[in-house]
Amino acid sequence: MAALKTIDLFSGCGGFSQGLTEAGFDLRLGIEYKDDIIDTYNANFAHPAVKHDLMDWQGAVDIIRKRVGDVDVVAGSPPFFELHSWHERAMSYPWL
């Protein structure tokens, strides 16, 4: 069976992507929004990470379709709250 064509949303520096690659997934694209993090990701992988704010989900779908086409797996790493500027606001939500 061929490796599953995979993308990584909220890819960060690529820890989740690395694990997926080691597990045999065919990683094709990472999507992240911070330039320095994207630079780190791109220094460590043959496939690219691109800058995009995933609040614009339709734009993300367009990027994925143009760069990858059909995918088998969409991975999404959980955000690291302490590094986000909205951390204090998010922590005021009663469900967190």
PDB file of N, CA, C and O in Angstrom, residues 5-36:
ATOM      1  N   LYS A   5      -0.907  10.302   1.633  1.00  0.00           N
ATOM      2  CA  LYS A   5      -0.533  11.691   1.358  1.00  0.00           C
ATOM      3  C   LYS A   5      -1.124  12.573   2.463  1.00  0.00           C
ATOM      4  O   LYS A   5      -2.324  12.596   2.684  1.00  0.00           O
ATOM      5  N   THR A   6      -0.252  13.307   3.181  1.00  0.00           N
ATOM      6  CA  THR A   6      -0.619  13.965   4.433  1.00  0.00           C
ATOM      7  C   THR A   6      -0.188  15.420   4.439  1.00  0.00           C
ATOM      8  O   THR A   6       0.851  15.778   3.895  1.00  0.00           O
ATOM      9  N   ILE A   7      -1.001  16.255   5.092  1.00  0.00           N
ATOM     10  CA  ILE A   7      -0.626  17.646   5.372  1.00  0.00           C
ATOM     11  C   ILE A   7      -0.723  17.864   6.879  1.00  0.00           C
ATOM     12  O   ILE A   7      -1.425  17.141   7.575  1.00  0.00           O
ATOM     13  N   ASP A   8       0.006  18.869   7.375  1.00  0.00           N
ATOM     14  CA  ASP A   8       0.030  19.174   8.801  1.00  0.00           C
ATOM     15  C   ASP A   8      -0.370  20.632   9.011  1.00  0.00           C
ATOM     16  O   ASP A   8       0.350  21.543   8.614  1.00  0.00           O
ATOM     17  N   LEU A   9      -1.547  20.842   9.615  1.00  0.00           N
ATOM     18  CA  LEU A   9      -2.009  22.183   9.951  1.00  0.00           C
ATOM     19  C   LEU A   9      -1.486  22.561  11.329  1.00  0.00           C
ATOM     20  O   LEU A   9      -1.292  21.701  12.180  1.00  0.00           O
ATOM     21  N   PHE A  10      -1.260  23.853  11.549  1.00  0.00           N
ATOM     22  CA  PHE A  10      -0.648  24.328  12.802  1.00  0.00           C
ATOM     23  C   PHE A  10       0.664  23.567  13.013  1.00  0.00           C
ATOM     24  O   PHE A  10       0.944  23.054  14.093  1.00  0.00           O
ATOM     25  N   SER A  11       1.463  23.490  11.969  1.00  0.00           N
ATOM     26  CA  SER A  11       2.608  22.577  11.940  1.00  0.00           C
ATOM     27  C   SER A  11       3.731  22.931  12.895  1.00  0.00           C
ATOM     28  O   SER A  11       4.542  22.070  13.224  1.00  0.00           O
ATOM     29  N   GLY A  12       3.795  24.169  13.347  1.00  0.00           N
ATOM     30  CA  GLY A  12       4.883  24.546  14.237  1.00  0.00           C
ATOM     31  C   GLY A  12       6.229  24.256  13.588  1.00  0.00           C
ATOM     32  O   GLY A  12       6.382  24.357  12.369  1.00  0.00           O
ATOM     33  N   CYS A  13       7.202  23.864  14.381  1.00  0.00           N
ATOM     34  CA  CYS A  13       8.538  23.557  13.862  1.00  0.00           C
ATOM     35  C   CYS A  13       8.633  22.161  13.269  1.00  0.00           C
ATOM     36  O   CYS A  13       9.654  21.792  12.716  1.00  0.00           O
ATOM     37  N   GLY A  14       7.579  21.367  13.401  1.00  0.00           N
ATOM     38  CA  GLY A  14       7.554  20.088  12.716  1.00  0.00           C
ATOM     39  C   GLY A  14       7.632  18.837  13.559  1.00  0.00           C
ATOM     40  O   GLY A  14       7.849  17.754  13.020  1.00  0.00           O
ATOM     41  N   GLY A  15       7.429  18.932  14.843  1.00  0.00           N
ATOM     42  CA  GLY A  15       7.489  17.738  15.683  1.00  0.00           C
ATOM     43  C   GLY A  15       6.464  16.691  15.299  1.00  0.00           C
ATOM     44  O   GLY A  15       6.779  15.498  15.182  1.00  0.00           O
ATOM     45  N   PHE A  16       5.236  17.104  15.080  1.00  0.00           N
ATOM     46  CA  PHE A  16       4.181  16.188  14.675  1.00  0.00           C
ATOM     47  C   PHE A  16       4.475  15.639  13.282  1.00  0.00           C
ATOM     48  O   PHE A  16       4.309  14.436  13.023  1.00  0.00           O
ATOM     49  N   SER A  17       4.939  16.506  12.392  1.00  0.00           N
ATOM     50  CA  SER A  17       5.294  16.077  11.031  1.00  0.00           C
ATOM     51  C   SER A  17       6.405  15.034  11.061  1.00  0.00           C
ATOM     52  O   SER A  17       6.375  14.063  10.303  1.00  0.00           O
ATOM     53  N   GLN A  18       7.382  15.221  11.930  1.00  0.00           N
ATOM     54  CA  GLN A  18       8.474  14.261  12.047  1.00  0.00           C
ATOM     55  C   GLN A  18       7.950  12.893  12.480  1.00  0.00           C
ATOM     56  O   GLN A  18       8.326  11.859  11.926  1.00  0.00           O
ATOM     57  N   GLY A  19       7.080  12.893  13.477  1.00  0.00           N
ATOM     58  CA  GLY A  19       6.501  11.639  13.933  1.00  0.00           C
ATOM     59  C   GLY A  19       5.698  10.947  12.850  1.00  0.00           C
ATOM     60  O   GLY A  19       5.785   9.726  12.667  1.00  0.00           O
ATOM     61  N   LEU A  20       4.918  11.714  12.105  1.00  0.00           N
ATOM     62  CA  LEU A  20       4.139  11.142  11.006  1.00  0.00           C
ATOM     63  C   LEU A  20       5.049  10.583   9.917  1.00  0.00           C
ATOM     64  O   LEU A  20       4.800   9.498   9.385  1.00  0.00           O
ATOM     65  N   THR A  21       6.120  11.301   9.624  1.00  0.00           N
ATOM     66  CA  THR A  21       7.080  10.838   8.612  1.00  0.00           C
ATOM     67  C   THR A  21       7.720   9.532   9.066  1.00  0.00           C
ATOM     68  O   THR A  21       7.819   8.574   8.284  1.00  0.00           O
ATOM     69  N   GLU A  22       8.150   9.481  10.317  1.00  0.00           N
ATOM     70  CA  GLU A  22       8.769   8.261  10.845  1.00  0.00           C
ATOM     71  C   GLU A  22       7.789   7.088  10.873  1.00  0.00           C
ATOM     72  O   GLU A  22       8.199   5.937  10.772  1.00  0.00           O
ATOM     73  N   ALA A  23       6.487   7.398  10.967  1.00  0.00           N
ATOM     74  CA  ALA A  23       5.459   6.352  10.968  1.00  0.00           C
ATOM     75  C   ALA A  23       5.079   5.917   9.550  1.00  0.00           C
ATOM     76  O   ALA A  23       4.248   5.028   9.391  1.00  0.00           O
ATOM     77  N   GLY A  24       5.690   6.541   8.539  1.00  0.00           N
ATOM     78  CA  GLY A  24       5.465   6.114   7.165  1.00  0.00           C
ATOM     79  C   GLY A  24       4.485   6.944   6.356  1.00  0.00           C
ATOM     80  O   GLY A  24       4.168   6.599   5.219  1.00  0.00           O
ATOM     81  N   PHE A  25       4.007   8.052   6.917  1.00  0.00           N
ATOM     82  CA  PHE A  25       3.113   8.927   6.167  1.00  0.00           C
ATOM     83  C   PHE A  25       3.918   9.754   5.169  1.00  0.00           C
ATOM     84  O   PHE A  25       5.085  10.068   5.404  1.00  0.00           O
ATOM     85  N   ASP A  26       3.302  10.103   4.055  1.00  0.00           N
ATOM     86  CA  ASP A  26       3.933  10.906   3.013  1.00  0.00           C
ATOM     87  C   ASP A  26       3.554  12.367   3.224  1.00  0.00           C
ATOM     88  O   ASP A  26       2.559  12.849   2.694  1.00  0.00           O
ATOM     89  N   LEU A  27       4.347  13.074   4.039  1.00  0.00           N
ATOM     90  CA  LEU A  27       4.065  14.477   4.337  1.00  0.00           C
ATOM     91  C   LEU A  27       4.341  15.325   3.111  1.00  0.00           C
ATOM     92  O   LEU A  27       5.414  15.232   2.517  1.00  0.00           O
ATOM     93  N   ARG A  28       3.386  16.164   2.762  1.00  0.00           N
ATOM     94  CA  ARG A  28       3.511  17.010   1.578  1.00  0.00           C
ATOM     95  C   ARG A  28       3.551  18.492   1.878  1.00  0.00           C
ATOM     96  O   ARG A  28       4.075  19.262   1.091  1.00  0.00           O
ATOM     97  N   LEU A  29       2.974  18.911   3.026  1.00  0.00           N
ATOM     98  CA  LEU A  29       2.847  20.343   3.282  1.00  0.00           C
ATOM     99  C   LEU A  29       2.585  20.590   4.755  1.00  0.00           C
ATOM    100  O   LEU A  29       1.822  19.857   5.387  1.00  0.00           O
ATOM    101  N   GLY A  30       3.226  21.633   5.282  1.00  0.00           N
ATOM    102  CA  GLY A  30       2.906  22.157   6.599  1.00  0.00           C
ATOM    103  C   GLY A  30       2.322  23.545   6.428  1.00  0.00           C
ATOM    104  O   GLY A  30       2.703  24.270   5.512  1.00  0.00           O
ATOM    105  N   ILE A  31       1.396  23.903   7.291  1.00  0.00           N
ATOM    106  CA  ILE A  31       0.834  25.261   7.271  1.00  0.00           C
ATOM    107  C   ILE A  31       0.983  25.847   8.667  1.00  0.00           C
ATOM    108  O   ILE A  31       0.562  25.259   9.658  1.00  0.00           O
ATOM    109  N   GLU A  32       1.588  27.023   8.725  1.00  0.00           N
ATOM    110  CA  GLU A  32       1.884  27.717   9.974  1.00  0.00           C
ATOM    111  C   GLU A  32       1.755  29.206   9.678  1.00  0.00           C
ATOM    112  O   GLU A  32       1.613  29.605   8.528  1.00  0.00           O
ATOM    113  N   TYR A  33       1.793  30.052  10.696  1.00  0.00           N
ATOM    114  CA  TYR A  33       1.607  31.490  10.459  1.00  0.00           C
ATOM    115  C   TYR A  33       2.754  32.371  10.940  1.00  0.00           C
ATOM    116  O   TYR A  33       2.737  33.565  10.719  1.00  0.00           O
ATOM    117  N   LYS A  34       3.759  31.821  11.578  1.00  0.00           N
ATOM    118  CA  LYS A  34       4.874  32.637  12.057  1.00  0.00           C
ATOM    119  C   LYS A  34       6.122  32.366  11.223  1.00  0.00           C
ATOM    120  O   LYS A  34       6.540  31.219  11.073  1.00  0.00           O
ATOM    121  N   ASP A  35       6.707  33.438  10.704  1.00  0.00           N
ATOM    122  CA  ASP A  35       7.833  33.315   9.780  1.00  0.00           C
ATOM    123  C   ASP A  35       9.018  32.548  10.346  1.00  0.00           C
ATOM    124  O   ASP A  35       9.581  31.686   9.671  1.00  0.00           O
ATOM    125  N   ASP A  36       9.429  32.850  11.585  1.00  0.00           N
ATOM    126  CA  ASP A  36      10.605  32.176  12.141  1.00  0.00           C
ATOM    127  C   ASP A  36      10.343  30.682  12.345  1.00  0.00           C
ATOM    128  O   ASP A  36      11.242  29.849  12.175  1.00  0.00           O
TER     129      ASP A  36
END
